[in-house]
């Protein structure tokens, strides 16, 4: 889930929000999109397939159809957010891009992004959450682990020029700090959390191997389970 400004990025696990309108199936049969504008729907379909292919290369494989609903309001029960994933319905809801200008004015990163770049970032983040949940099955992946993967993947899938903007805006140190991979850090400064997670992910000893270990339940950043993960 992507909160407006710096309120954090939380994944919604089980919010009963059905899709009321009839979604359109993408050419890629693993996705359907509910959007008022055909051009926007096509862009979302194309982006989802591109992101999924890159995420699958990191071991995040899709097993069920995912629906994306573009809405013209913010109406999430946990707060004001631009996007969230509802695992009960294999559903991602994203606020329409035409509202991003006003809604991201206080966000240290998204305020510098064009609408399409924000949309692509939101789709990458929420698709990562969806694939994590699909792969984990009945196992619960800790929130900090979810956000580590989703944040790292969001930056990994950004075009290099926009990733550079993100890292600079987040004042990210290229040397990752393990202590910052913490649910409280994520809650207070989600962009810094994601930037640090990406730097950690990019280290040769981590990367996709670590992502797969986390999803398989063999490693975690949760302090309630293990004091640290290296």
GROMACS .gro file of C-alpha atoms in nm:
model
  230
    1UNK     CA    1   0.000   0.000   0.000
    2UNK     CA    2   0.131   0.348  -0.082
    3UNK     CA    3   0.041   0.622   0.162
    4UNK     CA    4   0.029   0.984   0.055
    5UNK     CA    5   0.339   1.179   0.162
    6UNK     CA    6   0.550   1.005   0.431
    7UNK     CA    7   0.288   0.806   0.621
    8UNK     CA    8   0.431   0.473   0.507
    9UNK     CA    9   0.357   0.182   0.278
   10UNK     CA   10   0.145  -0.093   0.437
   11UNK     CA   11   0.007  -0.404   0.276
   12UNK     CA   12  -0.360  -0.472   0.339
   13UNK     CA   13  -0.420  -0.833   0.436
   14UNK     CA   14  -0.787  -0.917   0.404
   15UNK     CA   15  -0.991  -0.599   0.356
   16UNK     CA   16  -1.330  -0.690   0.211
   17UNK     CA   17  -1.342  -0.454  -0.088
   18UNK     CA   18  -1.503  -0.614  -0.394
   19UNK     CA   19  -1.463  -0.491  -0.750
   20UNK     CA   20  -1.798  -0.338  -0.839
   21UNK     CA   21  -1.736  -0.252  -1.201
   22UNK     CA   22  -1.660  -0.509  -1.470
   23UNK     CA   23  -1.282  -0.529  -1.528
   24UNK     CA   24  -1.134  -0.582  -1.874
   25UNK     CA   25  -0.899  -0.873  -1.923
   26UNK     CA   26  -0.556  -0.772  -2.049
   27UNK     CA   27  -0.390  -0.946  -2.344
   28UNK     CA   28  -0.186  -1.110  -2.070
   29UNK     CA   29  -0.454  -1.336  -1.920
   30UNK     CA   30  -0.301  -1.314  -1.572
   31UNK     CA   31  -0.427  -0.956  -1.535
   32UNK     CA   32  -0.754  -0.766  -1.561
   33UNK     CA   33  -0.793  -0.390  -1.525
   34UNK     CA   34  -1.091  -0.176  -1.434
   35UNK     CA   35  -1.026   0.176  -1.565
   36UNK     CA   36  -1.260   0.436  -1.711
   37UNK     CA   37  -1.018   0.540  -1.983
   38UNK     CA   38  -0.911   0.277  -2.238
   39UNK     CA   39  -0.569   0.438  -2.283
   40UNK     CA   40  -0.500   0.423  -1.909
   41UNK     CA   41  -0.621   0.064  -1.895
   42UNK     CA   42  -0.386  -0.033  -2.177
   43UNK     CA   43  -0.094   0.136  -2.004
   44UNK     CA   44  -0.167  -0.048  -1.680
   45UNK     CA   45  -0.196  -0.383  -1.863
   46UNK     CA   46   0.133  -0.329  -2.043
   47UNK     CA   47   0.312  -0.216  -1.728
   48UNK     CA   48   0.185  -0.510  -1.524
   49UNK     CA   49   0.319  -0.761  -1.775
   50UNK     CA   50   0.655  -0.587  -1.795
   51UNK     CA   51   0.688  -0.572  -1.418
   52UNK     CA   52   0.572  -0.932  -1.369
   53UNK     CA   53   0.831  -1.062  -1.614
   54UNK     CA   54   1.110  -0.883  -1.429
   55UNK     CA   55   0.982  -0.991  -1.089
   56UNK     CA   56   0.958  -1.352  -1.205
   57UNK     CA   57   1.326  -1.334  -1.295
   58UNK     CA   58   1.382  -1.270  -0.924
   59UNK     CA   59   1.176  -1.573  -0.823
   60UNK     CA   60   0.846  -1.388  -0.761
   61UNK     CA   61   0.621  -1.601  -0.983
   62UNK     CA   62   0.254  -1.537  -1.045
   63UNK     CA   63   0.003  -1.818  -0.987
   64UNK     CA   64  -0.335  -1.642  -0.992
   65UNK     CA   65  -0.506  -1.368  -1.188
   66UNK     CA   66  -0.464  -1.021  -1.037
   67UNK     CA   67  -0.717  -0.741  -1.085
   68UNK     CA   68  -0.619  -0.374  -1.077
   69UNK     CA   69  -0.891  -0.117  -1.016
   70UNK     CA   70  -0.826   0.252  -1.091
   71UNK     CA   71  -1.040   0.470  -0.864
   72UNK     CA   72  -1.106   0.845  -0.863
   73UNK     CA   73  -1.100   0.884  -0.485
   74UNK     CA   74  -0.913   0.781  -0.172
   75UNK     CA   75  -1.136   0.569   0.050
   76UNK     CA   76  -0.911   0.328   0.238
   77UNK     CA   77  -1.017   0.239   0.596
   78UNK     CA   78  -0.660   0.258   0.728
   79UNK     CA   79  -0.582   0.608   0.604
   80UNK     CA   80  -0.506   0.814   0.294
   81UNK     CA   81  -0.311   0.601   0.049
   82UNK     CA   82  -0.256   0.598  -0.325
   83UNK     CA   83  -0.257   0.219  -0.362
   84UNK     CA   84  -0.301  -0.103  -0.168
   85UNK     CA   85  -0.324  -0.477  -0.222
   86UNK     CA   86  -0.618  -0.677  -0.090
   87UNK     CA   87  -0.520  -1.043  -0.073
   88UNK     CA   88  -0.877  -1.169  -0.019
   89UNK     CA   89  -0.970  -1.060  -0.370
   90UNK     CA   90  -0.629  -1.066  -0.546
   91UNK     CA   91  -0.705  -0.699  -0.601
   92UNK     CA   92  -0.496  -0.384  -0.625
   93UNK     CA   93  -0.671  -0.049  -0.599
   94UNK     CA   94  -0.485   0.259  -0.724
   95UNK     CA   95  -0.596   0.621  -0.723
   96UNK     CA   96  -0.622   0.766  -1.074
   97UNK     CA   97  -0.303   0.945  -1.192
   98UNK     CA   98  -0.486   1.272  -1.255
   99UNK     CA   99  -0.506   1.319  -0.877
  100UNK     CA  100  -0.135   1.263  -0.807
  101UNK     CA  101  -0.026   1.625  -0.837
  102UNK     CA  102  -0.221   1.746  -0.536
  103UNK     CA  103  -0.194   1.425  -0.335
  104UNK     CA  104   0.185   1.392  -0.360
  105UNK     CA  105   0.272   1.757  -0.295
  106UNK     CA  106   0.422   1.671   0.044
  107UNK     CA  107   0.598   1.353  -0.066
  108UNK     CA  108   0.975   1.395  -0.085
  109UNK     CA  109   1.005   1.156  -0.382
  110UNK     CA  110   0.674   1.133  -0.566
  111UNK     CA  111   0.637   1.510  -0.578
  112UNK     CA  112   0.929   1.506  -0.824
  113UNK     CA  113   0.789   1.230  -1.045
  114UNK     CA  114   0.564   1.263  -1.349
  115UNK     CA  115   0.225   1.095  -1.311
  116UNK     CA  116   0.316   0.795  -1.527
  117UNK     CA  117   0.634   0.730  -1.327
  118UNK     CA  118   0.433   0.734  -1.003
  119UNK     CA  119   0.180   0.494  -1.154
  120UNK     CA  120   0.454   0.255  -1.264
  121UNK     CA  121   0.613   0.272  -0.920
  122UNK     CA  122   0.283   0.198  -0.747
  123UNK     CA  123   0.219  -0.096  -0.976
  124UNK     CA  124   0.565  -0.240  -0.912
  125UNK     CA  125   0.525  -0.207  -0.536
  126UNK     CA  126   0.178  -0.360  -0.515
  127UNK     CA  127   0.250  -0.633  -0.768
  128UNK     CA  128   0.547  -0.738  -0.555
  129UNK     CA  129   0.316  -0.763  -0.254
  130UNK     CA  130   0.067  -0.969  -0.453
  131UNK     CA  131   0.328  -1.216  -0.576
  132UNK     CA  132   0.478  -1.253  -0.229
  133UNK     CA  133   0.136  -1.346  -0.091
  134UNK     CA  134   0.061  -1.584  -0.377
  135UNK     CA  135   0.392  -1.765  -0.330
  136UNK     CA  136   0.372  -1.778   0.049
  137UNK     CA  137   0.034  -1.949   0.047
  138UNK     CA  138  -0.083  -2.013   0.404
  139UNK     CA  139   0.243  -1.879   0.552
  140UNK     CA  140   0.242  -1.523   0.684
  141UNK     CA  141   0.535  -1.311   0.567
  142UNK     CA  142   0.626  -1.050   0.828
  143UNK     CA  143   0.539  -0.690   0.741
  144UNK     CA  144   0.900  -0.571   0.747
  145UNK     CA  145   0.996  -0.849   0.506
  146UNK     CA  146   0.704  -0.762   0.278
  147UNK     CA  147   0.808  -0.399   0.268
  148UNK     CA  148   1.176  -0.480   0.221
  149UNK     CA  149   1.096  -0.677  -0.093
  150UNK     CA  150   0.828  -0.441  -0.227
  151UNK     CA  151   1.044  -0.134  -0.165
  152UNK     CA  152   1.353  -0.287  -0.321
  153UNK     CA  153   1.155  -0.407  -0.622
  154UNK     CA  154   0.991  -0.068  -0.669
  155UNK     CA  155   1.332   0.095  -0.705
  156UNK     CA  156   1.477  -0.194  -0.905
  157UNK     CA  157   1.203  -0.159  -1.166
  158UNK     CA  158   1.236   0.219  -1.196
  159UNK     CA  159   1.419   0.358  -1.496
  160UNK     CA  160   1.775   0.449  -1.385
  161UNK     CA  161   1.718   0.823  -1.424
  162UNK     CA  162   1.416   0.818  -1.193
  163UNK     CA  163   1.584   0.581  -0.951
  164UNK     CA  164   1.862   0.838  -0.918
  165UNK     CA  165   1.601   1.106  -0.841
  166UNK     CA  166   1.445   0.878  -0.580
  167UNK     CA  167   1.776   0.801  -0.408
  168UNK     CA  168   1.883   1.165  -0.402
  169UNK     CA  169   1.548   1.285  -0.270
  170UNK     CA  170   1.555   1.017   0.001
  171UNK     CA  171   1.910   1.121   0.098
  172UNK     CA  172   2.008   0.758   0.071
  173UNK     CA  173   2.354   0.637   0.168
  174UNK     CA  174   2.494   0.390  -0.086
  175UNK     CA  175   2.621   0.180   0.203
  176UNK     CA  176   2.305   0.012   0.340
  177UNK     CA  177   2.241   0.006   0.712
  178UNK     CA  178   2.092  -0.313   0.848
  179UNK     CA  179   1.943  -0.124   1.143
  180UNK     CA  180   1.722   0.076   0.906
  181UNK     CA  181   1.545  -0.238   0.786
  182UNK     CA  182   1.297  -0.200   1.066
  183UNK     CA  183   0.919  -0.172   1.069
  184UNK     CA  184   0.935   0.154   1.267
  185UNK     CA  185   1.177   0.314   1.021
  186UNK     CA  186   0.950   0.207   0.741
  187UNK     CA  187   0.647   0.356   0.914
  188UNK     CA  188   0.808   0.696   0.973
  189UNK     CA  189   1.018   0.734   0.656
  190UNK     CA  190   0.901   0.487   0.390
  191UNK     CA  191   1.108   0.638   0.109
  192UNK     CA  192   1.430   0.619   0.310
  193UNK     CA  193   1.337   0.265   0.411
  194UNK     CA  194   1.286   0.164   0.047
  195UNK     CA  195   1.607   0.331  -0.071
  196UNK     CA  196   1.808   0.158   0.200
  197UNK     CA  197   1.636  -0.174   0.118
  198UNK     CA  198   1.733  -0.137  -0.248
  199UNK     CA  199   2.098  -0.070  -0.163
  200UNK     CA  200   2.094  -0.377   0.062
  201UNK     CA  201   1.926  -0.585  -0.210
  202UNK     CA  202   2.188  -0.478  -0.464
  203UNK     CA  203   2.475  -0.617  -0.261
  204UNK     CA  204   2.618  -0.929  -0.433
  205UNK     CA  205   2.554  -1.151  -0.131
  206UNK     CA  206   2.184  -1.057  -0.117
  207UNK     CA  207   1.978  -0.988  -0.430
  208UNK     CA  208   1.720  -1.232  -0.561
  209UNK     CA  209   1.860  -1.520  -0.357
  210UNK     CA  210   1.771  -1.334  -0.038
  211UNK     CA  211   1.425  -1.246  -0.172
  212UNK     CA  212   1.354  -1.612  -0.238
  213UNK     CA  213   1.481  -1.713   0.106
  214UNK     CA  214   1.250  -1.460   0.271
  215UNK     CA  215   0.945  -1.569   0.071
  216UNK     CA  216   1.023  -1.933   0.152
  217UNK     CA  217   1.023  -1.845   0.523
  218UNK     CA  218   1.389  -1.932   0.578
  219UNK     CA  219   1.507  -1.577   0.650
  220UNK     CA  220   1.346  -1.270   0.803
  221UNK     CA  221   1.425  -0.919   0.921
  222UNK     CA  222   1.166  -0.947   1.196
  223UNK     CA  223   1.325  -0.863   1.530
  224UNK     CA  224   1.064  -1.072   1.707
  225UNK     CA  225   1.201  -1.380   1.533
  226UNK     CA  226   1.568  -1.309   1.474
  227UNK     CA  227   1.785  -1.022   1.598
  228UNK     CA  228   1.940  -0.958   1.259
  229UNK     CA  229   1.979  -1.091   0.908
  230UNK     CA  230   2.301  -1.052   0.720
   0.00000   0.00000   0.00000
